[in-house]
């Protein structure tokens, strides 16, 4: 975990420098002014989970440890996802470490019908306004790089702009901290680490005001991640509502590819 922490520290340091450069060219006030009159169709995220398990398919061109993950154009992957039973498409927008971009997110959204999740290292309100203007529907927050106060403020800002959030946690302490941010039900995702299966649970208050666990195999609001890199080959299987189930495989090797196929 020390190795992953060091990588996160480097990424966050790079991100702060990147933000300083962006703000010098396009100040926060400029984004806020544009956001005041910005209108776009929002695709659902949280409500998807009310109908059953949800499949999030990811477009990640590369990673710091595994290198190149997509041999061909990421847009070809988007086209596969567009025809699949994936409910949400996650797009990496970090350029330096993951080979993504804001432009990639906009181009993917223009060619798929699914909800779009912006996956980046969001540490500043500037990036939340940026997410709105990119037309993403939901954005990732990583508990490990945010204080409790920062996490709460970034979630609240997104809500005020009509955006939704997904919080990534790596251990039980981060899960508890994330759950404490909200008084309403926070749902979570199951995750696996090596040969062990760790199931996260939702928490809510009963009629007497006592906190109770609500086991859920798949949920929304908090994403549990094992912090291992590379995590490939990886197979995600989830029941989709449109036509049975879908399988998404990401193979991280020199012949990296991504395939989506119906399995039900």
Coordinates of N, CA, C and O in Angstrom, one line a residue, residues 89-237:
X89 N -20.5 4.5 -18.3 CA -19.2 4.4 -18.9 C -18.3 5.4 -18.2 O -18.5 6.6 -18.1
X90 N -17.2 4.8 -17.6 CA -16.2 5.6 -16.8 C -15.1 6.0 -17.8 O -14.5 5.1 -18.4
X91 N -14.8 7.3 -17.8 CA -13.7 7.8 -18.7 C -12.6 8.4 -17.9 O -12.9 9.4 -17.2
X92 N -11.4 8.0 -18.0 CA -10.2 8.6 -17.4 C -9.9 9.9 -18.1 O -9.8 9.9 -19.3
X93 N -9.8 11.0 -17.3 CA -9.5 12.3 -18.0 C -8.1 12.8 -17.6 O -7.6 13.8 -18.0
X94 N -7.4 12.0 -16.7 CA -6.0 12.4 -16.3 C -5.1 12.0 -17.5 O -5.1 10.9 -18.0
X95 N -4.3 13.0 -18.0 CA -3.5 12.8 -19.1 C -2.1 12.2 -18.8 O -1.6 11.2 -19.4
X96 N -1.4 12.8 -17.8 CA 0.0 12.4 -17.5 C 0.2 11.0 -17.1 O 1.1 10.3 -17.5
X97 N -0.7 10.4 -16.3 CA -0.6 9.1 -15.8 C -1.5 8.0 -16.4 O -1.1 6.8 -16.4
X98 N -2.6 8.4 -16.9 CA -3.5 7.5 -17.4 C -3.9 7.6 -18.9 O -4.7 6.9 -19.4
X99 N -3.3 8.6 -19.6 CA -3.5 8.8 -21.0 C -4.9 9.2 -21.4 O -5.2 9.1 -22.6
X100 N -5.7 9.8 -20.5 CA -7.0 10.3 -20.8 C -7.0 11.7 -21.1 O -5.9 12.4 -21.2
X101 N -8.1 12.3 -21.3 CA -8.2 13.8 -21.5 C -9.7 14.2 -21.4 O -10.6 13.4 -21.5
X102 N -9.8 15.5 -21.2 CA -11.2 16.1 -21.2 C -11.9 15.9 -22.6 O -13.1 15.6 -22.7
X103 N -11.1 16.0 -23.6 CA -11.6 15.9 -25.0 C -12.1 14.4 -25.2 O -13.1 14.2 -25.8
X104 N -11.4 13.5 -24.7 CA -11.8 12.1 -24.8 C -13.2 11.9 -24.1 O -14.0 11.2 -24.7
X105 N -13.4 12.4 -23.0 CA -14.7 12.3 -22.3 C -15.8 12.9 -23.2 O -16.8 12.3 -23.3
X106 N -15.5 14.1 -23.7 CA -16.6 14.8 -24.5 C -16.9 14.0 -25.8 O -18.1 13.8 -26.2
X107 N -15.9 13.4 -26.4 CA -16.1 12.6 -27.6 C -16.8 11.3 -27.3 O -17.6 10.8 -28.1
X108 N -16.5 10.7 -26.2 CA -17.2 9.4 -25.8 C -18.6 9.7 -25.5 O -19.5 9.0 -26.0
X109 N -18.9 10.8 -24.7 CA -20.3 11.1 -24.4 C -21.1 11.4 -25.7 O -22.3 11.0 -25.7
X110 N -20.5 11.9 -26.7 CA -21.2 12.3 -27.9 C -21.6 11.0 -28.7 O -22.5 11.1 -29.6
X111 N -21.0 9.9 -28.4 CA -21.3 8.7 -29.2 C -21.9 7.5 -28.5 O -22.0 6.5 -29.1
X112 N -22.1 7.7 -27.2 CA -22.8 6.6 -26.4 C -24.0 7.2 -25.7 O -24.1 8.4 -25.4
X113 N -25.0 6.3 -25.4 CA -26.2 6.7 -24.7 C -26.1 6.6 -23.2 O -27.0 7.1 -22.5
X114 N -25.1 6.0 -22.7 CA -25.0 5.7 -21.3 C -24.6 6.9 -20.4 O -24.1 7.9 -20.9
X115 N -24.8 6.8 -19.1 CA -24.4 7.8 -18.1 C -22.8 7.8 -18.2 O -22.2 6.8 -18.3
X116 N -22.3 9.0 -18.1 CA -20.8 9.2 -18.1 C -20.3 9.6 -16.8 O -20.7 10.6 -16.1
X117 N -19.3 8.8 -16.3 CA -18.6 9.0 -15.1 C -17.2 9.6 -15.4 O -16.4 9.0 -16.1
X118 N -16.9 10.7 -14.9 CA -15.5 11.3 -15.0 C -14.6 10.7 -13.9 O -14.9 10.9 -12.7
X119 N -13.6 10.0 -14.3 CA -12.7 9.5 -13.4 C -11.3 10.2 -13.5 O -10.6 10.2 -14.5
X120 N -11.0 10.9 -12.4 CA -9.8 11.7 -12.3 C -9.4 11.9 -10.9 O -10.1 11.3 -10.0
X121 N -8.4 12.7 -10.6 CA -8.0 12.9 -9.2 C -8.5 14.3 -8.8 O -7.8 15.3 -8.9
X122 N -9.7 14.4 -8.4 CA -10.4 15.6 -8.2 C -10.1 16.1 -6.7 O -10.5 15.4 -5.8
X123 N -9.5 17.2 -6.6 CA -9.1 17.8 -5.3 C -9.5 19.2 -5.1 O -9.2 19.8 -4.1
X124 N -10.1 19.8 -6.1 CA -10.4 21.2 -6.1 C -11.8 21.5 -6.7 O -12.2 20.8 -7.7
X125 N -12.4 22.6 -6.2 CA -13.7 22.9 -6.8 C -13.7 23.3 -8.3 O -14.7 23.1 -9.0
X126 N -12.5 23.7 -8.7 CA -12.3 24.0 -10.1 C -12.7 22.8 -11.0 O -13.4 23.0 -12.0
X127 N -12.3 21.6 -10.6 CA -12.5 20.4 -11.4 C -14.0 20.0 -11.4 O -14.4 19.4 -12.3
X128 N -14.7 20.4 -10.3 CA -16.1 20.1 -10.3 C -16.9 20.9 -11.3 O -17.7 20.4 -12.1
X129 N -16.6 22.2 -11.4 CA -17.1 23.1 -12.4 C -16.7 22.6 -13.8 O -17.5 22.6 -14.7
X130 N -15.5 22.2 -13.9 CA -15.0 21.7 -15.2 C -15.8 20.4 -15.6 O -16.2 20.3 -16.8
X131 N -16.1 19.6 -14.6 CA -16.8 18.4 -14.9 C -18.2 18.7 -15.4 O -18.7 18.1 -16.4
X132 N -18.9 19.7 -14.8 CA -20.2 20.1 -15.3 C -20.1 20.5 -16.8 O -20.9 20.1 -17.6
X133 N -19.1 21.4 -17.1 CA -19.0 21.9 -18.4 C -18.6 20.9 -19.5 O -18.8 21.1 -20.7
X134 N -18.0 19.8 -19.0 CA -17.6 18.7 -19.9 C -18.8 17.8 -20.2 O -18.8 16.9 -21.0
X135 N -20.0 18.0 -19.5 CA -21.2 17.3 -19.7 C -21.1 15.9 -19.1 O -21.9 15.0 -19.5
X136 N -20.2 15.7 -18.1 CA -20.2 14.4 -17.4 C -21.4 14.4 -16.5 O -21.9 15.5 -16.1
X137 N -21.9 13.2 -16.1 CA -23.1 13.1 -15.2 C -22.7 12.9 -13.7 O -23.4 13.2 -12.8
X138 N -21.5 12.3 -13.5 CA -21.1 11.9 -12.2 C -19.6 11.9 -12.2 O -18.9 11.8 -13.2
X139 N -19.0 12.2 -11.0 CA -17.5 12.2 -11.0 C -17.0 11.5 -9.8 O -17.7 11.3 -8.8
X140 N -15.8 11.0 -9.9 CA -15.2 10.2 -8.9 C -14.4 11.0 -7.9 O -13.7 12.0 -8.2
X141 N -14.6 10.7 -6.6 CA -13.8 11.3 -5.5 C -13.0 10.2 -4.8 O -13.6 9.1 -4.5
X142 N -11.8 10.4 -4.5 CA -10.9 9.4 -3.9 C -10.7 9.8 -2.5 O -10.0 10.8 -2.2
X143 N -11.2 9.0 -1.5 CA -11.2 9.3 -0.1 C -9.7 9.5 0.4 O -9.4 10.3 1.2
X144 N -8.8 8.7 -0.2 CA -7.4 8.7 0.3 C -6.7 10.0 0.1 O -5.7 10.3 0.8
X145 N -7.2 10.8 -0.9 CA -6.4 12.1 -1.2 C -7.2 13.3 -0.7 O -6.8 14.4 -1.0
X146 N -8.3 13.1 0.0 CA -9.1 14.2 0.5 C -9.4 14.1 2.0 O -9.6 13.0 2.6
X147 N -9.4 15.3 2.6 CA -9.7 15.3 4.1 C -11.3 15.2 4.1 O -12.0 15.3 3.1
X148 N -11.8 15.0 5.3 CA -13.2 14.9 5.5 C -13.9 16.1 5.1 O -15.0 16.1 4.4
X149 N -13.3 17.3 5.4 CA -13.9 18.5 5.0 C -13.9 18.7 3.5 O -14.9 19.2 2.9
X150 N -12.8 18.4 2.9 CA -12.7 18.5 1.4 C -13.7 17.6 0.7 O -14.4 18.0 -0.2
X151 N -13.9 16.3 1.2 CA -14.8 15.4 0.7 C -16.2 15.9 0.7 O -17.0 15.9 -0.2
X152 N -16.6 16.4 1.9 CA -18.0 16.9 2.1 C -18.2 18.1 1.2 O -19.3 18.2 0.6
X153 N -17.3 19.0 1.1 CA -17.5 20.2 0.3 C -17.6 19.9 -1.2 O -18.4 20.5 -2.0
X154 N -16.8 19.0 -1.7 CA -16.8 18.6 -3.1 C -18.1 17.8 -3.5 O -18.6 18.0 -4.6
X155 N -18.6 17.1 -2.5 CA -19.9 16.4 -2.8 C -21.0 17.4 -2.8 O -21.9 17.4 -3.7
X156 N -21.0 18.3 -1.8 CA -22.0 19.4 -1.8 C -22.0 20.3 -3.0 O -23.1 20.6 -3.5
X157 N -20.9 20.6 -3.5 CA -20.8 21.5 -4.6 C -21.4 20.8 -5.8 O -22.2 21.4 -6.6
X158 N -21.0 19.5 -6.0 CA -21.6 18.8 -7.1 C -23.1 18.7 -7.1 O -23.8 18.9 -8.1
X159 N -23.7 18.5 -5.9 CA -25.1 18.4 -5.7 C -25.8 19.7 -6.1 O -26.8 19.8 -6.7
X160 N -25.1 20.8 -5.7 CA -25.7 22.2 -6.0 C -25.7 22.4 -7.5 O -26.4 23.2 -8.0
X161 N -24.8 21.7 -8.3 CA -24.7 21.9 -9.7 C -25.5 20.8 -10.5 O -25.5 20.8 -11.7
X162 N -26.1 19.9 -9.8 CA -26.9 18.9 -10.4 C -26.1 17.7 -10.8 O -26.5 16.8 -11.6
X163 N -24.9 17.6 -10.2 CA -24.0 16.4 -10.5 C -24.0 15.4 -9.4 O -24.4 15.7 -8.3
X164 N -23.7 14.2 -9.7 CA -23.6 13.1 -8.7 C -22.2 12.7 -8.5 O -21.3 13.0 -9.3
X165 N -21.9 12.0 -7.4 CA -20.6 11.6 -7.0 C -20.5 10.1 -6.7 O -21.4 9.5 -6.2
X166 N -19.3 9.6 -7.0 CA -19.0 8.2 -6.6 C -17.7 8.3 -5.8 O -16.7 8.9 -6.3
X167 N -17.6 7.8 -4.6 CA -16.5 7.9 -3.7 C -15.7 6.6 -3.7 O -16.3 5.5 -3.4
X168 N -14.4 6.6 -4.0 CA -13.6 5.4 -4.0 C -12.9 5.3 -2.6 O -12.3 6.2 -2.2
X169 N -13.1 4.1 -2.1 CA -12.4 3.8 -0.8 C -11.5 2.6 -0.9 O -11.8 1.7 -1.7
X170 N -10.5 2.5 -0.1 CA -9.5 1.4 -0.2 C -9.5 0.5 1.1 O -8.9 -0.5 1.1
X171 N -10.1 1.0 2.1 CA -10.2 0.2 3.4 C -11.4 0.6 4.2 O -12.1 1.5 3.8
X172 N -11.6 -0.1 5.3 CA -12.7 0.1 6.1 C -12.8 1.5 6.7 O -13.8 2.1 6.9
X173 N -11.6 2.0 7.1 CA -11.5 3.4 7.7 C -12.0 4.4 6.7 O -12.8 5.3 7.1
X174 N -11.6 4.3 5.5 CA -12.1 5.2 4.4 C -13.5 5.1 4.2 O -14.2 6.1 3.9
X175 N -14.0 3.8 4.2 CA -15.5 3.6 4.0 C -16.3 4.3 5.1 O -17.2 5.0 4.8
X176 N -15.9 4.1 6.4 CA -16.6 4.8 7.5 C -16.5 6.3 7.4 O -17.5 7.0 7.6
X177 N -15.4 6.8 7.0 CA -15.2 8.3 6.8 C -16.1 8.8 5.7 O -16.8 9.9 5.9
X178 N -16.2 8.0 4.6 CA -17.1 8.5 3.5 C -18.6 8.4 3.9 O -19.4 9.3 3.5
X179 N -18.9 7.4 4.6 CA -20.3 7.2 5.1 C -20.7 8.3 6.0 O -21.9 8.8 6.0
X180 N -19.8 8.8 6.8 CA -20.1 9.9 7.8 C -20.3 11.2 7.1 O -20.9 12.1 7.8
X181 N -20.0 11.4 5.9 CA -20.1 12.6 5.2 C -21.6 13.0 5.0 O -22.0 14.1 5.1
X182 N -22.4 11.9 4.8 CA -23.9 12.1 4.5 C -24.7 11.6 5.7 O -24.3 10.6 6.3
X183 N -25.9 12.2 5.9 CA -26.8 11.6 6.9 C -27.8 10.7 6.2 O -28.5 9.9 6.8
X184 N -27.9 10.8 4.8 CA -28.8 9.9 4.1 C -28.1 8.6 3.7 O -26.9 8.4 4.0
X185 N -28.9 7.7 3.2 CA -28.4 6.4 2.8 C -27.2 6.5 1.8 O -27.3 7.2 0.8
X186 N -26.1 5.9 2.1 CA -25.0 5.8 1.2 C -24.8 4.4 0.8 O -24.6 3.5 1.7
X187 N -24.9 4.1 -0.5 CA -24.8 2.7 -0.9 C -23.3 2.5 -1.4 O -22.6 3.4 -1.7
X188 N -22.9 1.2 -1.4 CA -21.5 0.9 -1.7 C -21.4 -0.3 -2.7 O -22.4 -1.0 -3.0
X189 N -20.2 -0.5 -3.2 CA -19.9 -1.5 -4.1 C -19.1 -2.6 -3.5 O -18.2 -2.4 -2.7
X190 N -19.4 -3.9 -3.9 CA -18.6 -5.0 -3.5 C -17.2 -4.9 -4.2 O -17.1 -4.4 -5.3
X191 N -16.2 -5.5 -3.6 CA -14.9 -5.6 -4.3 C -14.2 -6.8 -3.8 O -14.4 -7.4 -2.8
X192 N -13.2 -7.2 -4.7 CA -12.4 -8.4 -4.4 C -11.0 -8.0 -4.3 O -10.5 -7.1 -5.0
X193 N -10.2 -8.7 -3.4 CA -8.8 -8.5 -3.3 C -8.1 -9.9 -3.2 O -8.3 -10.6 -2.3
X194 N -7.4 -10.2 -4.3 CA -6.8 -11.5 -4.4 C -7.9 -12.6 -4.3 O -8.8 -12.6 -5.0
X195 N -7.7 -13.5 -3.3 CA -8.7 -14.6 -3.3 C -9.8 -14.3 -2.2 O -10.7 -15.2 -2.0
X196 N -9.8 -13.1 -1.6 CA -10.8 -12.8 -0.6 C -11.8 -11.9 -1.2 O -11.6 -11.2 -2.1
X197 N -13.1 -12.1 -0.8 CA -14.1 -11.2 -1.2 C -14.6 -10.3 -0.1 O -14.9 -10.8 1.0
X198 N -14.5 -9.0 -0.3 CA -14.9 -8.1 0.8 C -16.2 -7.5 0.3 O -16.3 -6.9 -0.7
X199 N -17.3 -7.6 1.1 CA -18.5 -7.0 0.8 C -18.8 -5.7 1.6 O -18.7 -5.8 2.8
X200 N -19.0 -4.6 0.9 CA -19.3 -3.4 1.6 C -20.8 -3.4 1.9 O -21.6 -4.1 1.2
X201 N -21.2 -2.6 2.8 CA -22.7 -2.5 3.1 C -23.1 -1.1 3.1 O -22.3 -0.2 3.3
X202 N -24.4 -0.9 2.8 CA -25.0 0.4 2.9 C -25.3 0.6 4.4 O -25.5 -0.3 5.2
X203 N -25.4 1.9 4.8 CA -25.8 2.2 6.2 C -26.9 3.2 6.2 O -26.9 4.1 5.4
X204 N -27.9 3.0 7.0 CA -29.0 4.0 7.1 C -29.5 4.0 8.5 O -29.2 3.1 9.3
X205 N -30.3 4.9 8.8 CA -30.9 5.0 10.2 C -32.3 4.4 10.1 O -33.1 4.7 9.2
X206 N -32.6 3.6 11.1 CA -34.0 3.0 11.2 C -34.9 4.0 11.8 O -34.5 5.1 12.1
X207 N -36.2 3.6 12.1 CA -37.2 4.6 12.6 C -36.8 5.1 14.0 O -37.2 6.2 14.3
X208 N -36.0 4.3 14.7 CA -35.6 4.7 16.1 C -34.4 5.6 16.1 O -33.9 6.0 17.1
X209 N -33.8 5.7 14.9 CA -32.6 6.6 14.8 C -31.3 5.8 14.9 O -30.2 6.4 15.0
X210 N -31.4 4.4 15.0 CA -30.2 3.6 15.1 C -29.7 3.3 13.7 O -30.4 3.1 12.8
X211 N -28.3 3.3 13.6 CA -27.7 3.0 12.3 C -27.7 1.5 12.1 O -27.3 0.7 13.0
X212 N -28.1 1.1 10.9 CA -28.2 -0.3 10.6 C -27.5 -0.6 9.3 O -27.4 0.3 8.4
X213 N -27.0 -1.9 9.2 CA -26.3 -2.3 7.9 C -27.4 -2.7 6.9 O -28.3 -3.4 7.3
X214 N -27.2 -2.4 5.7 CA -28.0 -2.8 4.6 C -27.2 -3.5 3.5 O -26.6 -2.8 2.7
X215 N -27.0 -4.8 3.6 CA -26.1 -5.5 2.7 C -26.6 -5.3 1.2 O -27.7 -5.4 0.9
X216 N -25.6 -5.0 0.3 CA -25.9 -4.8 -1.1 C -24.8 -5.4 -1.9 O -23.7 -5.0 -1.7
X217 N -25.0 -6.3 -2.8 CA -23.9 -6.8 -3.7 C -23.4 -5.7 -4.6 O -22.2 -5.7 -4.9
X218 N -24.2 -4.8 -5.0 CA -23.8 -3.7 -5.9 C -24.6 -2.5 -5.5 O -25.7 -2.6 -5.2
X219 N -23.9 -1.3 -5.5 CA -24.7 -0.1 -5.1 C -24.1 1.1 -5.6 O -23.3 1.1 -6.5
X220 N -24.5 2.3 -5.1 CA -24.0 3.6 -5.6 C -23.5 4.4 -4.5 O -23.9 4.2 -3.3
X221 N -22.7 5.4 -4.8 CA -22.3 6.4 -3.7 C -20.9 6.2 -3.3 O -20.1 7.1 -3.3
X222 N -20.5 5.0 -3.0 CA -19.1 4.7 -2.6 C -18.6 3.5 -3.4 O -19.2 2.5 -3.4
X223 N -17.4 3.6 -4.0 CA -16.8 2.5 -4.7 C -15.7 2.0 -3.9 O -14.8 2.7 -3.5
X224 N -15.7 0.7 -3.6 CA -14.6 0.1 -2.9 C -13.6 -0.4 -3.9 O -13.9 -1.1 -4.9
X225 N -12.3 -0.1 -3.6 CA -11.3 -0.5 -4.6 C -10.2 -1.2 -3.8 O -9.8 -0.7 -2.7
X226 N -9.6 -2.2 -4.3 CA -8.5 -2.9 -3.5 C -7.2 -2.3 -3.6 O -6.2 -2.7 -2.9
X227 N -7.0 -1.2 -4.5 CA -5.8 -0.5 -4.5 C -4.7 -1.2 -5.2 O -3.5 -0.8 -5.3
X228 N -5.0 -2.4 -5.8 CA -3.9 -3.2 -6.5 C -3.8 -2.7 -7.9 O -4.7 -2.5 -8.6
X229 N -2.5 -2.6 -8.4 CA -2.3 -2.3 -9.8 C -1.2 -3.2 -10.3 O -0.2 -3.4 -9.6
X230 N -1.2 -3.8 -11.5 CA -2.4 -3.8 -12.4 C -3.5 -4.7 -11.9 O -3.2 -5.8 -11.3
X231 N -4.7 -4.4 -12.2 CA -5.8 -5.3 -11.9 C -6.3 -5.9 -13.2 O -7.4 -5.6 -13.6
X232 N -5.5 -6.7 -13.9 CA -5.9 -7.3 -15.1 C -5.2 -8.6 -15.3 O -4.1 -8.8 -14.9
X233 N -5.8 -9.6 -16.1 CA -7.1 -9.5 -16.7 C -8.2 -9.4 -15.6 O -8.1 -10.0 -14.6
X234 N -9.2 -8.6 -15.9 CA -10.3 -8.4 -15.0 C -11.6 -8.7 -15.7 O -11.8 -8.3 -16.8
X235 N -12.5 -9.4 -15.0 CA -13.8 -9.7 -15.6 C -14.9 -9.2 -14.7 O -14.9 -9.6 -13.5
X236 N -15.7 -8.3 -15.2 CA -16.8 -7.8 -14.4 C -18.1 -8.4 -14.9 O -18.3 -8.3 -16.1
X237 N -19.0 -8.9 -14.1 CA -20.2 -9.4 -14.6 C -21.3 -8.8 -13.8 O -21.3 -8.8 -12.5

